[in-house]
mmCIF file of C-alpha atoms in Angstrom:
data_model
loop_
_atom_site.group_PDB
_atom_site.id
_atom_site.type_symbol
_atom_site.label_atom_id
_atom_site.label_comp_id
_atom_site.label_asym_id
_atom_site.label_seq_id
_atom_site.Cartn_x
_atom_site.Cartn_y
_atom_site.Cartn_z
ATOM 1 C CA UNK A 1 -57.530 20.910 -14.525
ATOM 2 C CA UNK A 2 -59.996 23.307 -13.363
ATOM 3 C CA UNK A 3 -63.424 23.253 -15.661
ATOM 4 C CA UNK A 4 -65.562 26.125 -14.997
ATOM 5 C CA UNK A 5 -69.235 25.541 -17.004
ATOM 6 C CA UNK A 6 -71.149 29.066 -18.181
ATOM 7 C CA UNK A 7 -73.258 26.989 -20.156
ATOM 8 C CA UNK A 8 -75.593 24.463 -18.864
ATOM 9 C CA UNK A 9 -78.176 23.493 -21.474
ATOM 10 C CA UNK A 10 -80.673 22.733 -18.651
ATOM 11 C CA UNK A 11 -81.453 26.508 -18.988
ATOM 12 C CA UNK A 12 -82.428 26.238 -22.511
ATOM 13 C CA UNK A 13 -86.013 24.198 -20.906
ATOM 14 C CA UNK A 14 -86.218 27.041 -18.198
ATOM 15 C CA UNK A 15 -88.465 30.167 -18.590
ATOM 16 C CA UNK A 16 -85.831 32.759 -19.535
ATOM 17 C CA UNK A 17 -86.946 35.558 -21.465
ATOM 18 C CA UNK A 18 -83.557 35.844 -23.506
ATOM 19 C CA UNK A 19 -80.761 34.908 -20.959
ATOM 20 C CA UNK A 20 -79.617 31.647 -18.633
ATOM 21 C CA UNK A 21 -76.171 30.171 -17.870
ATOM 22 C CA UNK A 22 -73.531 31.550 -15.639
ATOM 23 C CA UNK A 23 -70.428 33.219 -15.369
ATOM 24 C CA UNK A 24 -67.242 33.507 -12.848
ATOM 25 C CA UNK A 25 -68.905 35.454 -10.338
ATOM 26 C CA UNK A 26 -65.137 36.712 -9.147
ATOM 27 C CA UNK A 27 -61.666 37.347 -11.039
ATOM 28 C CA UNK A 28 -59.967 34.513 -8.543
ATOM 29 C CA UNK A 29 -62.972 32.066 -9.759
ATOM 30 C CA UNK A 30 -62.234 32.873 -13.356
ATOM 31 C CA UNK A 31 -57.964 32.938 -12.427
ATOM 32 C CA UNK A 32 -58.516 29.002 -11.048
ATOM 33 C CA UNK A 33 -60.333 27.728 -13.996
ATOM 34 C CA UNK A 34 -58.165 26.229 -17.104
ATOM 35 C CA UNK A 35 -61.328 24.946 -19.199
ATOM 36 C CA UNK A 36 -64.464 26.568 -20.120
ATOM 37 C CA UNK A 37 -67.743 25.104 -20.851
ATOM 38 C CA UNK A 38 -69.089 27.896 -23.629
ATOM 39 C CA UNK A 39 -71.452 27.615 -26.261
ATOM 40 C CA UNK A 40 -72.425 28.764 -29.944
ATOM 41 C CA UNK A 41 -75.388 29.702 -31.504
ATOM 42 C CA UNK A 42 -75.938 28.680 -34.781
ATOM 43 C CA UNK A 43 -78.221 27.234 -37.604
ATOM 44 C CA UNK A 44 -79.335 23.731 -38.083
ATOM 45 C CA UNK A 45 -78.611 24.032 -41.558
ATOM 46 C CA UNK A 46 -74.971 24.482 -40.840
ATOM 47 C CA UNK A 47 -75.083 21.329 -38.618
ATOM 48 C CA UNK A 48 -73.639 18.886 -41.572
ATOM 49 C CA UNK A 49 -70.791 20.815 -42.761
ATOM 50 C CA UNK A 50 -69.906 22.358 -38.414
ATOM 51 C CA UNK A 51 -69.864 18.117 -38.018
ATOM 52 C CA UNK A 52 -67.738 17.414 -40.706
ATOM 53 C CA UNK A 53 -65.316 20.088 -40.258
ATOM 54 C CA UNK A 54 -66.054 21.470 -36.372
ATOM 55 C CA UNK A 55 -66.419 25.054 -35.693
ATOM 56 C CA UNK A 56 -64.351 27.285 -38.203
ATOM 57 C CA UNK A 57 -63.804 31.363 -37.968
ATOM 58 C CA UNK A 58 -65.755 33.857 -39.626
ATOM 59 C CA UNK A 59 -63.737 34.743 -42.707
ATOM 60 C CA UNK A 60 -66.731 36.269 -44.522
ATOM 61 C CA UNK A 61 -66.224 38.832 -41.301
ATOM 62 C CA UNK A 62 -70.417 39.087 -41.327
ATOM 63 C CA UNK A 63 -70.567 39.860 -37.629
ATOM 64 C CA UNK A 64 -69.550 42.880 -38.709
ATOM 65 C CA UNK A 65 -72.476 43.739 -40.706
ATOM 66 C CA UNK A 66 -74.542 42.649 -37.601
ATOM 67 C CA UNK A 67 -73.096 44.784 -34.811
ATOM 68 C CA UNK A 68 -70.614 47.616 -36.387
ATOM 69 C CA UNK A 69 -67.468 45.862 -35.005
ATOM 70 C CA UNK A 70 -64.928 44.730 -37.315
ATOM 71 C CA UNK A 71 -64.944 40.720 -37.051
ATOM 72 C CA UNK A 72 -61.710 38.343 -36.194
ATOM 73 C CA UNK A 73 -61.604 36.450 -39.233
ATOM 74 C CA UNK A 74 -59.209 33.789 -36.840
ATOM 75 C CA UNK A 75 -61.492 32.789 -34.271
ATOM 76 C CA UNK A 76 -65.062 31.760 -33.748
ATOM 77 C CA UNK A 77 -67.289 33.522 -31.340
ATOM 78 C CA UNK A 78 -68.255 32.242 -27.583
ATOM 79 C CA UNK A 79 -71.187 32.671 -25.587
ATOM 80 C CA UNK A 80 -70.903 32.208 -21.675
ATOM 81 C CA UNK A 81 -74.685 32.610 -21.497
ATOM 82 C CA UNK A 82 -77.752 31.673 -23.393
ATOM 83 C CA UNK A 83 -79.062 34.158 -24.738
ATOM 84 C CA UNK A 84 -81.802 33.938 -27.619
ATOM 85 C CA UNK A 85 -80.787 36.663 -29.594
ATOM 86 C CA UNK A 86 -78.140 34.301 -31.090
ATOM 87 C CA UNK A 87 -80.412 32.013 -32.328
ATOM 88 C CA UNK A 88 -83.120 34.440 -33.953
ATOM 89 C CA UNK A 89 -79.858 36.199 -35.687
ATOM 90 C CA UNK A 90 -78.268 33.147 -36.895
ATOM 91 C CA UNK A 91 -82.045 31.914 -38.216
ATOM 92 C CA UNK A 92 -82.746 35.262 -39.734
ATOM 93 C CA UNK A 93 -79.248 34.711 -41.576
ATOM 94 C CA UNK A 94 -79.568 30.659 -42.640
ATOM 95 C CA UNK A 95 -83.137 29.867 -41.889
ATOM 96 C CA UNK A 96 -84.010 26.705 -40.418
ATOM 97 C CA UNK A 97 -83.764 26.335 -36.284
ATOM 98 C CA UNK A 98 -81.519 27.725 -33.946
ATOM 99 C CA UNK A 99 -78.976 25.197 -32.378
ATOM 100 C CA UNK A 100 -76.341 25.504 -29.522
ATOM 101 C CA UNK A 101 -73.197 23.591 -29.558
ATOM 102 C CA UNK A 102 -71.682 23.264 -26.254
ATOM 103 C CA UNK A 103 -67.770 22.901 -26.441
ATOM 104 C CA UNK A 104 -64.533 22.455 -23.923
ATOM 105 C CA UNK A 105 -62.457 24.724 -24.253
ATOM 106 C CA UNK A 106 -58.775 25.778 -23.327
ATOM 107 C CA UNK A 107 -58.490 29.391 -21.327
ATOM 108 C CA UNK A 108 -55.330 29.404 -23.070
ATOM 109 C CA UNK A 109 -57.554 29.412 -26.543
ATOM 110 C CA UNK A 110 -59.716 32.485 -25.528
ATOM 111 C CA UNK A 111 -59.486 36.098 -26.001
ATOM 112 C CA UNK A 112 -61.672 39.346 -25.367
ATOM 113 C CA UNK A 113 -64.550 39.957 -27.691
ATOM 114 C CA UNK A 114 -63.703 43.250 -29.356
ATOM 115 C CA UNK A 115 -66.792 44.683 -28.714
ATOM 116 C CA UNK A 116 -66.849 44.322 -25.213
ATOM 117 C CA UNK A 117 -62.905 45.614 -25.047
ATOM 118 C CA UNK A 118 -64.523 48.875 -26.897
ATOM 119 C CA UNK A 119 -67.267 48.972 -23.995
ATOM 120 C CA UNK A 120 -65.290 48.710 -21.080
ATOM 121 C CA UNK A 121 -62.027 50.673 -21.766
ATOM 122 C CA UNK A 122 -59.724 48.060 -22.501
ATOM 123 C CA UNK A 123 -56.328 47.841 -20.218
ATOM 124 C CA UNK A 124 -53.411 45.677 -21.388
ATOM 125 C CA UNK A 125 -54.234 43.029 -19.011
ATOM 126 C CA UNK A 126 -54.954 40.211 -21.449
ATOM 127 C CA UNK A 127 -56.644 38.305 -17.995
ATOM 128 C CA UNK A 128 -58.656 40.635 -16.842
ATOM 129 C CA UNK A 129 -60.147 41.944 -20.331
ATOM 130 C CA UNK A 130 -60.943 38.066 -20.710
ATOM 131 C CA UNK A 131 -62.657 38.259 -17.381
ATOM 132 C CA UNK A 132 -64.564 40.962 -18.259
ATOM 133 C CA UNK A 133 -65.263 39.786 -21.643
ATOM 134 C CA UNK A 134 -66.722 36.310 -20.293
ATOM 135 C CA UNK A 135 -68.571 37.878 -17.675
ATOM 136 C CA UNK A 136 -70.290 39.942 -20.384
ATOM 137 C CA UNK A 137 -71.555 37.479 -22.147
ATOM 138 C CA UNK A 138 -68.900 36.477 -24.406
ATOM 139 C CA UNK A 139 -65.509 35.764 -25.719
ATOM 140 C CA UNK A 140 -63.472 34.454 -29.132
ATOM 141 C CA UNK A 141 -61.869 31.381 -29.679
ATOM 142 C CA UNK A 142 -58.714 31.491 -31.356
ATOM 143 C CA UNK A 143 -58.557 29.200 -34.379
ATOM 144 C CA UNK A 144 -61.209 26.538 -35.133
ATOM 145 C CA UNK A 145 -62.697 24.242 -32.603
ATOM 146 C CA UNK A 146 -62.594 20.616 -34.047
ATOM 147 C CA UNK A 147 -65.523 18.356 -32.669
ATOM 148 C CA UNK A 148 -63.690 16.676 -30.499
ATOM 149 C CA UNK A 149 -64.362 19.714 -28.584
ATOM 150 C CA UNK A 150 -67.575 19.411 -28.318
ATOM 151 C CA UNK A 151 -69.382 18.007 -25.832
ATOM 152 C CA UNK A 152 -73.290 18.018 -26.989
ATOM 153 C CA UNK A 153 -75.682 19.642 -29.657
ATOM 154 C CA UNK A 154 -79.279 21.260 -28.513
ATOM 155 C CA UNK A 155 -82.331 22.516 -30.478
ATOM 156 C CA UNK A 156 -83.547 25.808 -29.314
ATOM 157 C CA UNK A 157 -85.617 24.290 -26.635
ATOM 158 C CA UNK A 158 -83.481 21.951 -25.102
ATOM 159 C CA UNK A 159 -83.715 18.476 -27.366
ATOM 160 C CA UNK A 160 -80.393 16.835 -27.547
ATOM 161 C CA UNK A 161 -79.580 16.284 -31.250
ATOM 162 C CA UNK A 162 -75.825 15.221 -31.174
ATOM 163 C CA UNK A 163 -73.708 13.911 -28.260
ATOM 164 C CA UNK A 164 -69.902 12.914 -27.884
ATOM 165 C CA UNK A 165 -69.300 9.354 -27.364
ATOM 166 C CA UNK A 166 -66.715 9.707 -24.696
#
């Protein structure tokens, strides 16, 4: 199996203004990969219950307050980059200090964020709107991700503050 990592959280030390990480620079590189290192911003006062019970969907829908577009209550939200926005948005919502959680997760498991399928004029090529979707910046995992998923917790600035034990 094929593990293609957007996020590193090396870039959360570098000098970025708002954005680090990668994506599949082609369709083929994206086609050959089966896993995807991705990430989620969140709050570190979530951090007891999201270790307890992993990741779990939005069924309050309150992206949808955030950016116009109706939420999936079914799957939880993926970056493939770093950017900071996440962390200021999910601070201004929960207060105390922006976290990523860096997961593993199955291709097979992700599907095109809605607001980039409304950007880009969606086809019915569930592949390529995934490709397009990840290259953008993110994607949607379908379902919760339990922590056996994950494979490390950062502060905002790098810190590691919760790592599998492979």
């Amino acid at each position: 199996m094929k593990i293609f990592k957007c996020i590193d959280p090396e870039d959360l030390i570098k000098d970025y203004f708002s954005r680090g990480s990668k994506c599949p620079q082609t369709y083929d590189e994206y086609l050959n990969s089966d896993l995807f290192i991705l990430g989620h911003c969140t709050s570190s006062t979530l951090l007891d219950s999201i270790l307890m019970y992993g990741l779990l969907p939005d069924e309050k829908k309150e992206r949808e307050y955030d950016d116009g577009v109706a939420s999936d209550k079914e799957s939880v939200y993926l970056s493939t980059i770093i950017d900071r926005y996440y962390f200021k948005r999910a601070v201004n919502k929960f207060a105390g200090e922006g976290i990523l959680i860096v997961v593993k997760v199955c291709k097979a498991n992700l599907y095109p964020d809605e607001a980039v399928m409304l950007l880009n004029n969606a086809t019915k090529d569930l592949d390529l709107e995934l490709y397009k979707s990840i290259s953008s910046g993110q994607c949607k995992h379908k379902g919760p991700i339990p922590i056996s998923h994950f494979e490390g917790i950062y502060n905002s600035v790098g810190d590691l503050i919760w790592k599998k034990n492979h």
